[in-house]
Amino acid sequence: MNPKEFLLLFVGGGLFISLGDRVHIAYGVLTQADTSFFGQAWWVMPNFGCVSIALYFGYGFLRKLNGEEVSNFSSRRLLTTSCAFLLAYASTGPLDAWGWWLAALLSIWWLLRIIIWPVRKSVIQFVVILAFVGPLAEAFQSSTGLFAYDHPDLGLVPSWLFAIYLHGALVVPEVEALIRGRKERNPHL
């Protein structure tokens, strides 16, 4: 990955994921200690930028560990996985009070998505890891006082949080296919 791609992934991923966080603030799902950057904490976008970089390289490592090639890029698939992730994320704003029911609905939707568009072994492994580690990382961040979920029902986080990670994890292989696949088609980039 060249510096331009790294920067684009950092900024683009940071802004993209921040959209969902913005919905959580608007619906009173979470409260941040600092709201100095357009109603969000200044650190949210850089935090999600770092998350985007870590997910990209983490998935790439897992894919290689499984001996799998980079997926073929499909703009339709990138668009649909991205929209599905944002829709899942945004639904948790107005439906936060549904708790475990929302977790079940989002999980069923995710299951239907991978039945309709089957995914590789590495993607399933990545999804499971992310759905476990993501909420743990958020619980840790919340424990520091940076933010707090207003209605947590699973320790410091909502029970539906893992399901956002299920949907978000499906975007990462598509982003990798965009970045790496482009390079493989034109090695001079």
Coordinates of C-alpha atoms in Angstrom, one line a residue:
M1 CA 0.0 0.0 0.0
N2 CA 1.5 3.3 -1.0
P3 CA 1.2 6.5 1.2
K4 CA -1.7 7.9 -0.8
E5 CA -3.7 4.7 -0.5
F6 CA -2.9 4.6 3.2
L7 CA -4.0 8.2 3.7
L8 CA -7.2 7.6 1.7
L9 CA -8.0 4.5 3.7
F10 CA -7.3 6.3 7.0
V11 CA -9.4 9.4 6.2
G12 CA -12.1 7.6 4.1
G13 CA -12.5 4.8 6.6
G14 CA -12.5 7.2 9.5
L15 CA -15.2 9.4 8.0
F16 CA -17.2 6.5 6.8
I17 CA -17.4 4.7 10.2
S18 CA -17.9 8.1 11.9
L19 CA -21.3 8.4 10.1
G20 CA -22.7 5.6 12.2
D21 CA -21.3 7.1 15.4
R22 CA -22.9 10.4 14.5
V23 CA -26.3 8.6 14.4
H24 CA -25.7 7.2 17.8
I25 CA -25.1 10.7 19.2
A26 CA -28.1 12.1 17.4
Y27 CA -30.4 9.4 18.9
G28 CA -28.9 9.6 22.4
V29 CA -27.4 6.1 22.2
L30 CA -24.0 7.3 23.4
T31 CA -22.5 10.4 25.0
Q32 CA -19.0 11.5 24.4
A33 CA -17.0 13.5 27.0
D34 CA -15.9 15.9 24.2
T35 CA -18.1 17.2 21.4
S36 CA -15.8 19.8 19.9
F37 CA -15.6 18.4 16.3
F38 CA -19.0 18.9 14.7
G39 CA -20.8 17.4 17.7
Q40 CA -18.4 14.5 18.0
A41 CA -15.1 14.2 19.9
W42 CA -12.1 15.3 18.0
W43 CA -10.5 11.8 18.3
V44 CA -13.4 9.8 16.7
M45 CA -12.4 10.2 13.1
P46 CA -8.7 9.4 13.7
N47 CA -9.7 6.5 16.0
F48 CA -11.9 5.0 13.2
G49 CA -9.1 5.8 10.7
C50 CA -6.7 3.7 12.8
V51 CA -9.4 1.0 13.0
S52 CA -9.8 1.0 9.2
I53 CA -6.0 0.5 8.7
A54 CA -5.9 -2.3 11.4
L55 CA -8.9 -4.1 9.8
Y56 CA -7.4 -3.9 6.4
F57 CA -4.1 -5.4 7.4
G58 CA -5.6 -7.8 9.9
Y59 CA -7.9 -9.2 7.2
G60 CA -5.1 -9.4 4.7
F61 CA -3.0 -11.4 7.2
L62 CA -5.9 -13.8 7.9
R63 CA -6.6 -14.2 4.2
K64 CA -2.9 -15.1 3.5
L65 CA -2.9 -17.4 6.4
N66 CA -5.7 -19.3 4.8
G67 CA -3.9 -19.4 1.4
E68 CA -6.5 -17.3 -0.3
E69 CA -6.0 -14.8 -3.1
V70 CA -7.4 -11.2 -3.1
S71 CA -11.0 -11.2 -4.2
N72 CA -12.0 -9.8 -7.6
F73 CA -13.2 -6.3 -7.2
S74 CA -16.8 -5.5 -7.8
S75 CA -18.1 -2.0 -7.4
R76 CA -21.6 -3.3 -6.9
R77 CA -20.5 -5.6 -4.1
L78 CA -18.5 -2.7 -2.4
L79 CA -21.5 -0.4 -2.6
T80 CA -24.0 -3.0 -1.3
T81 CA -21.8 -4.2 1.6
S82 CA -21.1 -0.5 2.5
C83 CA -24.7 0.5 2.4
A84 CA -25.8 -2.6 4.4
F85 CA -23.2 -1.8 7.0
L86 CA -24.4 1.8 7.3
L87 CA -28.0 0.7 7.4
A88 CA -27.3 -1.8 10.2
Y89 CA -25.3 0.9 12.1
A90 CA -27.9 3.6 11.6
S91 CA -30.8 1.2 12.6
T92 CA -29.3 0.9 16.1
G93 CA -29.9 4.6 16.7
P94 CA -33.7 4.6 16.6
L95 CA -34.0 0.9 17.6
D96 CA -31.5 0.9 20.5
A97 CA -34.2 0.0 23.0
W98 CA -34.8 -3.3 21.2
G99 CA -31.6 -4.6 22.8
W100 CA -31.3 -8.4 22.2
W101 CA -34.2 -8.4 19.7
L102 CA -32.3 -5.9 17.5
A103 CA -29.1 -8.1 17.9
A104 CA -31.1 -11.1 16.7
L105 CA -32.6 -9.2 13.7
L106 CA -29.3 -7.8 12.6
S107 CA -27.7 -11.3 13.0
I108 CA -30.4 -12.9 11.0
W109 CA -30.0 -10.3 8.3
W110 CA -26.2 -10.9 8.3
L111 CA -26.8 -14.6 8.0
L112 CA -29.1 -14.1 5.0
R113 CA -26.4 -11.8 3.4
I114 CA -23.7 -14.5 3.6
I115 CA -26.2 -17.2 2.3
I116 CA -27.1 -15.0 -0.7
W117 CA -23.5 -14.0 -1.3
P118 CA -21.3 -16.8 0.1
V119 CA -18.0 -15.7 1.6
R120 CA -14.6 -17.3 2.0
K121 CA -13.4 -19.1 5.1
S122 CA -11.1 -16.2 6.0
V123 CA -14.1 -13.8 5.9
I124 CA -16.0 -15.9 8.4
Q125 CA -13.0 -16.2 10.7
F126 CA -12.5 -12.4 10.4
V127 CA -16.2 -11.7 11.2
V128 CA -16.1 -13.9 14.3
I129 CA -12.9 -12.3 15.6
L130 CA -14.2 -8.8 14.9
A131 CA -17.6 -9.4 16.5
F132 CA -15.8 -10.5 19.7
V133 CA -12.9 -8.1 19.8
G134 CA -14.8 -5.0 18.6
P135 CA -17.2 -4.8 21.5
L136 CA -14.4 -5.6 24.0
A137 CA -12.4 -2.7 22.6
E138 CA -15.3 -0.4 22.9
A139 CA -16.0 -1.5 26.4
F140 CA -12.4 -0.8 27.2
Q141 CA -12.6 2.7 25.6
S142 CA -15.8 3.4 27.5
S143 CA -14.2 2.4 30.7
T144 CA -11.7 5.2 30.3
G145 CA -14.4 7.8 30.3
L146 CA -14.0 8.8 26.6
F147 CA -17.7 7.9 25.9
A148 CA -20.5 6.0 27.4
Y149 CA -23.4 4.1 26.0
D150 CA -26.6 5.5 27.5
H151 CA -28.5 2.2 27.7
P152 CA -25.9 -0.6 27.9
D153 CA -27.4 -4.0 28.6
L154 CA -24.2 -6.1 28.2
G155 CA -21.6 -4.7 30.6
L156 CA -20.6 -1.3 29.2
V157 CA -22.0 -1.8 25.7
P158 CA -25.3 -2.6 24.1
S159 CA -26.1 -6.2 23.3
W160 CA -26.6 -5.4 19.6
L161 CA -23.1 -4.0 19.2
F162 CA -21.5 -7.2 18.0
A163 CA -24.0 -7.3 15.1
I164 CA -22.7 -4.0 13.7
Y165 CA -19.3 -5.6 13.6
L166 CA -20.8 -8.6 11.7
H167 CA -22.0 -6.3 9.0
G168 CA -18.9 -4.0 9.1
A169 CA -16.5 -7.0 8.7
L170 CA -18.0 -7.8 5.3
V171 CA -16.9 -4.4 3.9
V172 CA -13.2 -5.0 4.6
P173 CA -12.6 -7.7 1.9
E174 CA -14.3 -5.5 -0.6
V175 CA -12.0 -2.5 0.3
E176 CA -9.0 -4.8 0.1
A177 CA -10.2 -6.0 -3.4
L178 CA -10.5 -2.4 -4.5
I179 CA -7.0 -1.4 -3.3
R180 CA -5.0 -4.6 -3.9
G181 CA -7.0 -5.7 -7.0
R182 CA -6.3 -2.4 -8.7
K183 CA -2.6 -2.9 -8.1
E184 CA -2.6 -6.4 -9.5
R185 CA -4.3 -5.2 -12.6
N186 CA -1.9 -2.3 -13.0
P187 CA 1.4 -3.0 -11.2
H188 CA 2.8 0.5 -12.1
L189 CA 0.5 2.2 -9.6

